[in-house]
XYZ file of C-alpha atoms in Angstrom:
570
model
C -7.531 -13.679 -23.959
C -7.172 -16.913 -22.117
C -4.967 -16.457 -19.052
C -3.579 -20.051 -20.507
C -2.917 -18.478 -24.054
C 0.696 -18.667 -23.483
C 1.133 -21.935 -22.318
C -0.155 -25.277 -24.585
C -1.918 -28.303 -22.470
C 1.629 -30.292 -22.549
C 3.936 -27.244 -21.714
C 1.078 -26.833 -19.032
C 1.228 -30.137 -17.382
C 4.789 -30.070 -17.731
C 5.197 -27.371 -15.515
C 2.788 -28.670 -12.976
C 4.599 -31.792 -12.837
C 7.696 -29.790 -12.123
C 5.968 -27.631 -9.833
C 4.233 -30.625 -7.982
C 7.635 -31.936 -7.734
C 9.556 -28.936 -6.181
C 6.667 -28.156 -3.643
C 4.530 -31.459 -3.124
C 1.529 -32.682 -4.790
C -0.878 -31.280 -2.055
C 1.232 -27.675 -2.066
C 0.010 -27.440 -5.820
C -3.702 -25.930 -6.297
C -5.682 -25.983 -8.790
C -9.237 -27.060 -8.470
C -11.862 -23.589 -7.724
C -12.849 -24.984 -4.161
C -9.357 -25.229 -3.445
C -7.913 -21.812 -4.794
C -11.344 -19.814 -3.657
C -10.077 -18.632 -0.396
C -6.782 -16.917 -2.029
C -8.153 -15.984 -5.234
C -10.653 -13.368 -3.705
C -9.984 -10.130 -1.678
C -11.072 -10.229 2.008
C -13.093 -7.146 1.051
C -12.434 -5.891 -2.721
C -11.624 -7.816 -5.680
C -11.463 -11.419 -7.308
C -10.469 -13.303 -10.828
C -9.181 -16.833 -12.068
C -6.059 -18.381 -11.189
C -4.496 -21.037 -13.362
C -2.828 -22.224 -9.779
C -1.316 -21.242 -6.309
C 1.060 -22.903 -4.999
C 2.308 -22.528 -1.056
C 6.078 -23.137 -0.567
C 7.254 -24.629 2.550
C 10.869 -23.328 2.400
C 12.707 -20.364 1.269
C 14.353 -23.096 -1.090
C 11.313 -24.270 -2.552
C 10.050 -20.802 -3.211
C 13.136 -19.857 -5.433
C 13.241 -23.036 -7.560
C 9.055 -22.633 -8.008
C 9.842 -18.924 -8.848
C 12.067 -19.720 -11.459
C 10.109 -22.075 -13.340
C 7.164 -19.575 -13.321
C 9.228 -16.627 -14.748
C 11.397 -19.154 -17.418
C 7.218 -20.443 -18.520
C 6.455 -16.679 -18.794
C 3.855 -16.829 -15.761
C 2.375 -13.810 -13.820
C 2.903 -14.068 -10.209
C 1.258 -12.603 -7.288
C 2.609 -13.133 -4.285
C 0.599 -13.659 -1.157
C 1.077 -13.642 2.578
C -1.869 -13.470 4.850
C -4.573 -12.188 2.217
C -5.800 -9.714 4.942
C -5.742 -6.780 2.415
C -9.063 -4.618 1.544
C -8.018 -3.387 -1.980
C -7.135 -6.902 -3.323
C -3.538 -5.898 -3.793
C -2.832 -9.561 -3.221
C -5.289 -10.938 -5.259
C -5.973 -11.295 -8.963
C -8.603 -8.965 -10.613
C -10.768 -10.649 -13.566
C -9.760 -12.954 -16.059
C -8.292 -10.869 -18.842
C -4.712 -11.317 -18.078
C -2.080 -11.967 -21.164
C -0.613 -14.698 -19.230
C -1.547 -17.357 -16.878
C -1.751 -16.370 -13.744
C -0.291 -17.839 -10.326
C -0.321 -17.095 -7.238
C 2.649 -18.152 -4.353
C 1.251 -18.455 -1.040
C 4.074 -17.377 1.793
C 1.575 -18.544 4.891
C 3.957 -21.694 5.579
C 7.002 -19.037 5.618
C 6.444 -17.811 9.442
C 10.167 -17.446 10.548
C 11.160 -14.660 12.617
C 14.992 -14.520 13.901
C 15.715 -12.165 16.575
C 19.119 -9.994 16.786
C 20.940 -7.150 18.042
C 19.359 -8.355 21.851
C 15.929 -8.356 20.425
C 16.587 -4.797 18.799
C 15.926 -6.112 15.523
C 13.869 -9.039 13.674
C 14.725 -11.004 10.701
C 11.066 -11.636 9.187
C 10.410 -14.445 6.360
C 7.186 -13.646 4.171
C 4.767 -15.646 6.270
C 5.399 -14.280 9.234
C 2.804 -12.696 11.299
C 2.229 -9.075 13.387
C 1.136 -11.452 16.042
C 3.738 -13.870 16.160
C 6.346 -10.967 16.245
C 4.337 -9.529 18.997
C 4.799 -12.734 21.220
C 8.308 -13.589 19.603
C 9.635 -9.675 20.811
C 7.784 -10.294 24.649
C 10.444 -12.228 26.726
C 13.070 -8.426 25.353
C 10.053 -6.179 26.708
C 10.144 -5.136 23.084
C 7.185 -4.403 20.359
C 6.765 -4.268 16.414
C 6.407 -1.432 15.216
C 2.291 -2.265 15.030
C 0.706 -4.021 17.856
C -2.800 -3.322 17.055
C -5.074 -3.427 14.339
C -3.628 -5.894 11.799
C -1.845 -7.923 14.342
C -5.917 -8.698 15.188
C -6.333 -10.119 12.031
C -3.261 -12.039 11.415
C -1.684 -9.833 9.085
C 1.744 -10.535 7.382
C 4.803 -8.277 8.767
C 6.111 -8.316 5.265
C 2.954 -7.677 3.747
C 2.799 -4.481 6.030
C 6.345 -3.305 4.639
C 5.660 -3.893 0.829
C 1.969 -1.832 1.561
C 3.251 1.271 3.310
C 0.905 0.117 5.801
C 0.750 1.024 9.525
C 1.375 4.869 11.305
C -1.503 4.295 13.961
C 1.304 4.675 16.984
C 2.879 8.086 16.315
C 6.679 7.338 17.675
C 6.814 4.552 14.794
C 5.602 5.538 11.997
C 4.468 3.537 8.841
C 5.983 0.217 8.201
C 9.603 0.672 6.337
C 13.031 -1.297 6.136
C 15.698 -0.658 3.539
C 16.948 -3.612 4.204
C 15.738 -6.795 2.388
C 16.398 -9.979 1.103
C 14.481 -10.227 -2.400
C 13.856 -11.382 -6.216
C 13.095 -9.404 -9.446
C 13.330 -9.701 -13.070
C 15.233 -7.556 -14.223
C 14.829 -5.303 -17.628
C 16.976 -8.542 -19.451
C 14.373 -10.969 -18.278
C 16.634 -12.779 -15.952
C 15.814 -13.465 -12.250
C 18.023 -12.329 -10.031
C 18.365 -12.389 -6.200
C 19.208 -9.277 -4.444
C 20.537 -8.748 -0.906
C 20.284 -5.806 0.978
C 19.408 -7.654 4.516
C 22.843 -6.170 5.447
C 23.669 -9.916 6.471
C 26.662 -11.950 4.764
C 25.216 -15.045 3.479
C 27.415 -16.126 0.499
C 26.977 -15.244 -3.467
C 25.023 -18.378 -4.626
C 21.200 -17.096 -4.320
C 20.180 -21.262 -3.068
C 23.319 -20.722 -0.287
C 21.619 -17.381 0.696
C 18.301 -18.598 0.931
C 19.349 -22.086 2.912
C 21.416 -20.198 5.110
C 18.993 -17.479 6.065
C 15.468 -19.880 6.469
C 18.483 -21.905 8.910
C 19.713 -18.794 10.983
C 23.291 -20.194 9.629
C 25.216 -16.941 10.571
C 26.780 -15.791 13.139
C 26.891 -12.380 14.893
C 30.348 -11.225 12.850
C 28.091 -11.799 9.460
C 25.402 -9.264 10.315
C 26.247 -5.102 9.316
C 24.765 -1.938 10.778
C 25.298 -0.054 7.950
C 24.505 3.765 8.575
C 23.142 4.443 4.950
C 20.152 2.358 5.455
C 17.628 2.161 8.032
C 15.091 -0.610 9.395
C 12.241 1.684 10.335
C 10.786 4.973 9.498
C 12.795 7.680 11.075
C 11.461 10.890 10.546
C 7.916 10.235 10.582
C 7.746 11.575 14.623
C 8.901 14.621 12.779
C 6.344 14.847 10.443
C 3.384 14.262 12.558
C 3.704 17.356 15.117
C 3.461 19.431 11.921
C -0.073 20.073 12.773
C -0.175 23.586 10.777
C 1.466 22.240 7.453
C -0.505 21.856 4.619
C -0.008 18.841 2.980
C -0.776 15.302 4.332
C 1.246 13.519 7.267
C 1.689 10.462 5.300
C 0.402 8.784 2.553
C 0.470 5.103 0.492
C 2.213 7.004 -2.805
C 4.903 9.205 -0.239
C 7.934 9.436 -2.766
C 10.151 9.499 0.089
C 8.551 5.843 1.687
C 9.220 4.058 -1.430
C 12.354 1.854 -1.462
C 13.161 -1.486 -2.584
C 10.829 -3.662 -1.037
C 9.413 -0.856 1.245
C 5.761 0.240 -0.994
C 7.010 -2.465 -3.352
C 3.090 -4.001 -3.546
C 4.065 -7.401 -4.913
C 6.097 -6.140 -7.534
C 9.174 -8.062 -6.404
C 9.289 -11.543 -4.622
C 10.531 -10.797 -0.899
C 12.165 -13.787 1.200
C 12.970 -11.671 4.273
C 12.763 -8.262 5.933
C 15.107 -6.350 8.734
C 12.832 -4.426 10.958
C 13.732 -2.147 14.317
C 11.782 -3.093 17.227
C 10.308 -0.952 19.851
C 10.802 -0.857 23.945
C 7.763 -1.841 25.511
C 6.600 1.344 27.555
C 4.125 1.552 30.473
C 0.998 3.619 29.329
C -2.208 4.258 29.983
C -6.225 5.123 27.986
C -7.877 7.532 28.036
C -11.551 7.719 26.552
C -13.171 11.143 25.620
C -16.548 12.292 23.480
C -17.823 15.000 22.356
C -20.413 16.662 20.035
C -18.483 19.120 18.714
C -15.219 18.257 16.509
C -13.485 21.240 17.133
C -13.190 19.974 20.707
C -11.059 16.898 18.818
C -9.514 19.571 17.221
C -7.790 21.461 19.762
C -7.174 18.699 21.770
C -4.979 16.876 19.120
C -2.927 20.105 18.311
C -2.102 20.532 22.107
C -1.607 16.723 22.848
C 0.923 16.739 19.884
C 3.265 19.927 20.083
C 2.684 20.575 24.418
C 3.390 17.154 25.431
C 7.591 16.473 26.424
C 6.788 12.883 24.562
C 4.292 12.090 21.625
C 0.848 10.535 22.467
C 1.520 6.872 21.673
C -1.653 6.188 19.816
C -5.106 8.249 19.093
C -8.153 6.931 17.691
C -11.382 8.154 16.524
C -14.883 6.730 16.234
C -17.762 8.427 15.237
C -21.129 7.230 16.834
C -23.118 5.677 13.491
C -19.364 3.870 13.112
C -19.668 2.518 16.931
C -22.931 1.363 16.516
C -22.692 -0.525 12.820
C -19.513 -2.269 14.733
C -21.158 -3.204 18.278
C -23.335 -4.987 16.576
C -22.143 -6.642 13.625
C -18.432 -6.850 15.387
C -18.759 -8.462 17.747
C -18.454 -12.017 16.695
C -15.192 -10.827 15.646
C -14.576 -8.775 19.140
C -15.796 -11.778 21.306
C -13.528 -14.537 19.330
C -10.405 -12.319 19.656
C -11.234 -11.665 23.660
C -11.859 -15.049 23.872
C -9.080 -17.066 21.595
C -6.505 -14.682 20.979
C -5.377 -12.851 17.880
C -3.246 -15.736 16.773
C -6.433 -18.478 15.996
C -7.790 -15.789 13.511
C -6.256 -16.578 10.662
C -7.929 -20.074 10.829
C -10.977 -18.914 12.181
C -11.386 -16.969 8.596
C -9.688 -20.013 6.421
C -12.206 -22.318 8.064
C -15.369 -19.369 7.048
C -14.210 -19.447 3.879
C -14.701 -23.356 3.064
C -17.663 -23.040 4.835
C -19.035 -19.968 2.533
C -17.379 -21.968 -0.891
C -19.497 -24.897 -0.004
C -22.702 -22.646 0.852
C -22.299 -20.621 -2.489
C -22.569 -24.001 -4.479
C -25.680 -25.589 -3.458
C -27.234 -21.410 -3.878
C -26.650 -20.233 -0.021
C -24.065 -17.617 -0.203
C -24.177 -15.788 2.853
C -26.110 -18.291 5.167
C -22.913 -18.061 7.776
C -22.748 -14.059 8.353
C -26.689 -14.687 9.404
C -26.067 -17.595 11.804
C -23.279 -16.073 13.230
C -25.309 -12.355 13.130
C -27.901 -13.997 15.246
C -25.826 -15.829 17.523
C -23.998 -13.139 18.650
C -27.290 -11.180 18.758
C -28.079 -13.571 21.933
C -25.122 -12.762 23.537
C -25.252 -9.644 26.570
C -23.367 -6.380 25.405
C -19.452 -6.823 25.226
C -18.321 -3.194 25.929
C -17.727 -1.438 28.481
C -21.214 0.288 30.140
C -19.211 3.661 30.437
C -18.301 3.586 26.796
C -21.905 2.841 25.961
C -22.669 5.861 27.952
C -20.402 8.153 26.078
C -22.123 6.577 22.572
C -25.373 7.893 24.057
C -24.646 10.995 24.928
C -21.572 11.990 22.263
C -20.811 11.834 18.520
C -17.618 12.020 18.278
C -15.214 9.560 20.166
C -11.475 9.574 20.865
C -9.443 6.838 22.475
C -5.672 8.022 23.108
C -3.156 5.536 24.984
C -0.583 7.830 26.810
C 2.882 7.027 28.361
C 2.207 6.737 31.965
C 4.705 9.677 32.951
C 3.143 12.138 31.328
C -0.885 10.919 32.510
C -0.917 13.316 34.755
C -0.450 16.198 32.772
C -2.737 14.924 30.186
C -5.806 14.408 33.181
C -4.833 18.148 34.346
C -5.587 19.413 30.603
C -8.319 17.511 29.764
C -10.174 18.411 33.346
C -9.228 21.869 32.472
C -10.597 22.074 28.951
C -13.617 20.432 29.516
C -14.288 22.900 32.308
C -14.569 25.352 30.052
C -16.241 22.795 27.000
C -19.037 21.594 28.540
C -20.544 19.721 25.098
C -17.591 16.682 25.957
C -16.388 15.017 28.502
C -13.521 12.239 29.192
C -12.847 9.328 31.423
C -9.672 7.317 32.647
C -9.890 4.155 31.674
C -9.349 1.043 33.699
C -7.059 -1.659 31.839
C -9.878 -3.543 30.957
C -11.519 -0.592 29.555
C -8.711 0.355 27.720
C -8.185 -2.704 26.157
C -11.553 -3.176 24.695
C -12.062 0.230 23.323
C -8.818 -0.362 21.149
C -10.625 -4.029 20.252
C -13.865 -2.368 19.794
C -12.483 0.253 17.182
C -10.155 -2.776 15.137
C -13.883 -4.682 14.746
C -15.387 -2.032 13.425
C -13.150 -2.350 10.549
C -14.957 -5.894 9.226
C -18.434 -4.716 10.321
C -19.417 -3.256 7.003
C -18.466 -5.930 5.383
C -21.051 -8.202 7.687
C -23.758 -5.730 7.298
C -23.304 -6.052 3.863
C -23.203 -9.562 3.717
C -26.450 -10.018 5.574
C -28.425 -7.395 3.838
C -27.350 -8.647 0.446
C -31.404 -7.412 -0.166
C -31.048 -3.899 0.340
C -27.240 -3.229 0.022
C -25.366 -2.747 -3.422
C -21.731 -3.232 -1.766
C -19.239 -1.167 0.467
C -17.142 1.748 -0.784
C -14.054 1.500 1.235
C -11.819 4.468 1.276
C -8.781 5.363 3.463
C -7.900 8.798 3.244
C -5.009 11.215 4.230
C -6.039 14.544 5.648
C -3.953 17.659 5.685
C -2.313 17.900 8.986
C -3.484 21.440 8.972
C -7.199 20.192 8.015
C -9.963 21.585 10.835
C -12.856 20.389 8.391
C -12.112 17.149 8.993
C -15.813 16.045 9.635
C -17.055 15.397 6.024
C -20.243 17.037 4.711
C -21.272 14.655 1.597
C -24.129 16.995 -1.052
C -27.478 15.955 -0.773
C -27.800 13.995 -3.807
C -24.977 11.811 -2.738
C -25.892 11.479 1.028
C -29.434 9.531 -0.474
C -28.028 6.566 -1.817
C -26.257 5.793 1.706
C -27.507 3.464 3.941
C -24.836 3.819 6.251
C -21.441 5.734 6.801
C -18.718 4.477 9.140
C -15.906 7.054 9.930
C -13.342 6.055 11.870
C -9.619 6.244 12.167
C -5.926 7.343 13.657
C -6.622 10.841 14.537
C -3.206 12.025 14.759
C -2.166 12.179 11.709
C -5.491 12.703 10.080
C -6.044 9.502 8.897
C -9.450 8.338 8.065
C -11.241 5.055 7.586
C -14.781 6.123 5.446
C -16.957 3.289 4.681
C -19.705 3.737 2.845
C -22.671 1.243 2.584
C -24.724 1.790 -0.790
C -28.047 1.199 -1.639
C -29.191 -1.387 -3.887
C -29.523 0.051 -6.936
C -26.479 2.182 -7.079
C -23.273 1.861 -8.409
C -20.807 1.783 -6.293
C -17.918 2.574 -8.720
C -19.661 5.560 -9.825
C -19.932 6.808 -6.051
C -16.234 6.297 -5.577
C -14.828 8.310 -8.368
C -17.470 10.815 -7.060
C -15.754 10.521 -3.641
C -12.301 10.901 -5.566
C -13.778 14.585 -7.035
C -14.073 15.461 -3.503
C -11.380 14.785 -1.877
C -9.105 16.275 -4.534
C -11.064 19.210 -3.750
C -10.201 18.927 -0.064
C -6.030 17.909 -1.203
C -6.642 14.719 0.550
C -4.186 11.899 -0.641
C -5.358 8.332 -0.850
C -5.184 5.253 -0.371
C -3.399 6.902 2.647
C -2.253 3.615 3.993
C -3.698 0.423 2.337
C -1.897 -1.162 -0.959
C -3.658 0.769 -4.207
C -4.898 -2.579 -5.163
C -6.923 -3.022 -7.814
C -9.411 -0.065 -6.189
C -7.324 2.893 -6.860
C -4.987 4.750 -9.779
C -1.701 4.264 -8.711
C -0.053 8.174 -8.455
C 2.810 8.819 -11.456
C 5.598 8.598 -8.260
C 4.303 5.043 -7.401
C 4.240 3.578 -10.917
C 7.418 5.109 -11.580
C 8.375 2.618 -8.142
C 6.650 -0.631 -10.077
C 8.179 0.227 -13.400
C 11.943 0.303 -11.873
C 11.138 -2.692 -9.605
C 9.595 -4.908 -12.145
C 10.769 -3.579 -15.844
C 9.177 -6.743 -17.634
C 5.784 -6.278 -15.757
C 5.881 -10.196 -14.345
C 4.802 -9.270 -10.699
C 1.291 -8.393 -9.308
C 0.386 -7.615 -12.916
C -2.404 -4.537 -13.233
C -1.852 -3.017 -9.549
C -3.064 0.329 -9.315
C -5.066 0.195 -12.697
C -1.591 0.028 -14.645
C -1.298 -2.351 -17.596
C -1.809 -6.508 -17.723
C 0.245 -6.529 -20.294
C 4.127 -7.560 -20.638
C 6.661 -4.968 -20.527
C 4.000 -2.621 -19.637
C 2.117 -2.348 -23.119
């Protein structure tokens, strides 16, 4: 069916009109070259828009909302478009209504409270920004790697259950929220739950929020709702349970907006910060996981604090992302995390143009071989331990409790002789944590400049049984064949794993994955383990029992998780 079915060519113009009005002509999208960059998945998924529109105020994103929902539009609501399941992006063209998608990247206020204890976040607001906004309090988010390197969205991180890499945090999680739904009547309606007292009239709310127009008396603490995950320190030190540390479809992370994956229009978030503590890296390989193994059970139940962050690399992983990474490693080193979102919008206009005059992919390869000029970017003694190891684990470690740390590992190696580990200097430390955020893109470079040989990436993020000593995956023969390449890499602590899988030409890839699926059921793996479901995986009965109560009418994010297109859920 059309995705403008619903809506006749006057009704249509109509609305743009009105749109156009509320937001600015050059706010309202329409034409392909101009909707390409949000329309399409960074890694996974694409399909046709009838327009996206990018509010510059809180204001203007209510009064745009409710003339999409009163003309019976789908809405998908975008921050940063950084996602790899395109859970932010539409999927084909076989919606039942037309389809639009509200842009939040102009929405980047952050308002700090509580002495810098907590954040007020609007939807555009970015990891990084929060990073550098929290500074001057010698306070963190509750992610400062990873995402932050690619200018994820704060709020996208809450509604995706994304984050967990630094062990005293957990994943990202507020109960408290400022946002819209339609409701099982069909009427909009503006719930607040930020805990902040901002008046009854959802246009006052919104005015006085984007403004900061409250004052310290207006803002609750209220002790039935929390701004961050609070058990999840708890969790993670279960290393002999059987069942999963955490995991994207986690009954007991759903709330609200928290694992909400677009299914509700968020204006703002209340998050906890973090004090800034003084730590240091340490960098270890070995050839034999069990080595890993033991290491991670005594680092997380002998230690008086938790590890602050653990993460694993295997070698074919460290290779694929030294090389095609490092354009990405280099520009971060060089610019800072917070020119990357332009860096990619700017790509993408580039690639748009490219794919119309027939030479899609012509960028990756000038940029491939550029950076193929360039001398090696990492460290010489981490090259050294990708020669002569496998397996590689970088673990940051509060500084009081280094010594004990160097005392076991000195000890254990001793006696271990197939690893070995190193201090790292700062400089060292910082680039191994770069090093193993690149690899993340690199497939998706390797695959872009091998378009010849490579059929496309399967992408899975997995969640391990905490209990799990198999955690090195064996794939059968017959699967292992149509592989080029397989990156493993991940947050080791809570047995969290990054697989991606580059496939042969001449394979399908979809066919592979639900393979993959068959095996990791066998292993009681849960996934997506920390990524929105997207439009990749089958969203679990718990979280489309979460969708269903948050969106009744099906208007939001329409067909997340492989769940209907259709209104009311048909």
């Amino acid at each position: 069916m059309p995705m403008t079915a619903h809506l006749a060519t006057t009704e249509r113009d109509q609305v743009l009109t009105q749109l156009q009005q509320i937001l600015g002509v050059q706010h309202v999208l329409t034409q392909d070259h101009q909707t390409r960059f949000y329309r399409q998945g960074r890694r996974y998924g694409s399909g046709a828009v009838w327009a996206v529109i990018v509010p510059g105020t809180l204001l203007q994103q209510w009064r745009a909302l409710q003339l999409l929902i009163a003309a019976d539009c789908i809405v998908i609501m975008q921050a940063a478009n950084t996602g790899l399941t395109g859970g932010s992006t539409p999927f084909g063209d076989d919606y039942d209504r037309p389809v639009v998608i509200i842009s939040t990247r102009r929405l980047t206020g952050i308002q700090v409270i509580a002495n810098g204890e907590q954040v007020i976040c609007l939807p555009g607001a970015t990891l990084d920004a929060l990073e550098q906004c929290l500074a001057p309090y010698q306070r963190e988010p509750h992610s400062v790697i990873g995402s932050s390197c690619i200018g994820a969205s704060i709020l996208g991180g809450v509604c995706n259950n994304s984050g967990g890499a630094l062990l005293r945090r957990g994943p990202a999680y507020t109960e408290l929220a400022l946002y819209a739904q339609v409701n099982a009547e069909g009427q909009l309606v503006l719930v607040n739950h930020l805990g902040i007292q901002l008046g009854a009239d959802p246009e006052q709310i919104l005015s006085r929020l984007e403004q900061g127009d409250y004052q310290p008396d207006d803002i609750e603490y209220p002790t039935q709702r929390v701004a961050s995950d609070q058990r999840y320190a708890d969790d993670v030190v279960q290393v002999d349970a059987d069942s999963p540390a955490r995991f994207n479809a986690d009954p007991s992370r759903l709330f609200e907006a928290s694992g909400s994956a677009g299914k509700v229009c968020v204006f703002a978030v209340r998050l906890d910060s973090f004090a800034k503590v003084a730590s240091q890296v340490f960098y270890l390989g070995s050839n034999d996981p069990n080595d890993l193994t033991e290491i991670r059970r005594y680092l997380l139940t002998a230690l008086p604090r938790l590890p602050i962050a653990g993460e694993y690399i295997h070698r074919e992983a460290y290779d694929i992302g030294a090389k095609y990474g490092k354009d990405s490693f280099l520009f971060i080193e060089k610019m800072g995390t917070a020119k990357v979102p332009a860096a990619f919008a700017m790509k993408d206009k580039v690639d748009g143009y490219l794919e119309r005059i027939g030479l899609a992919g012509l960028s990756d390869k000038v940029l491939q071989w550029l950076t193929a000029c360039l001398p090696n970017h990492l460290p010489q003694r981490m090259n050294q331990f990708r020669d002569r190891f496998e397996h590689h684990l970088i673990l940051r470690i509060e500084q009081q409790d280094v010594a004990q740390v160097q005392h076991y590992l000195q000890d254990y190696f001793a006696q271990h002789p197939q690893g070995d580990f190193f201090l790292c200097s700062t400089d060292e430390g910082r680039k191994a944590f770069l090093h193993r955020f690149a690899i993340a893109g690199a497939a998706i470079r390797y695959r872009d400049t091998h378009r010849h040989s490579v059929a496309d990436i399967v992408a899975l993020d997995i969640a391990l049984k905490r209990n799990d000593r198999q955690w090195v995956e064996q794939l059968p023969a017959e699967m292992e064949q149509h592989i080029l390449h397989k990156l493993y890499y991940g947050h080791f602590f809570c047995h969290v794993f990054h697989q991606d899988y580059i496939v042969k030409k001449g394979v399908d890839p979809l066919a592979m994955e639900h393979q993959m699926w068959a095996l990791l059921d066998a292993r009681g793996a849960e996934y997506p383990a920390e990524h929105n479901v997207g439009h990749l995986y089958v969203a679990k009965p718990a979280l489309q029992q979460h969708y269903r109560q948050l969106d009744p009418q099906n208007c939001f994010n329409v067909g997340i998780g492989q769940s209907s297109k259709h209104k009311h859920w048909h």
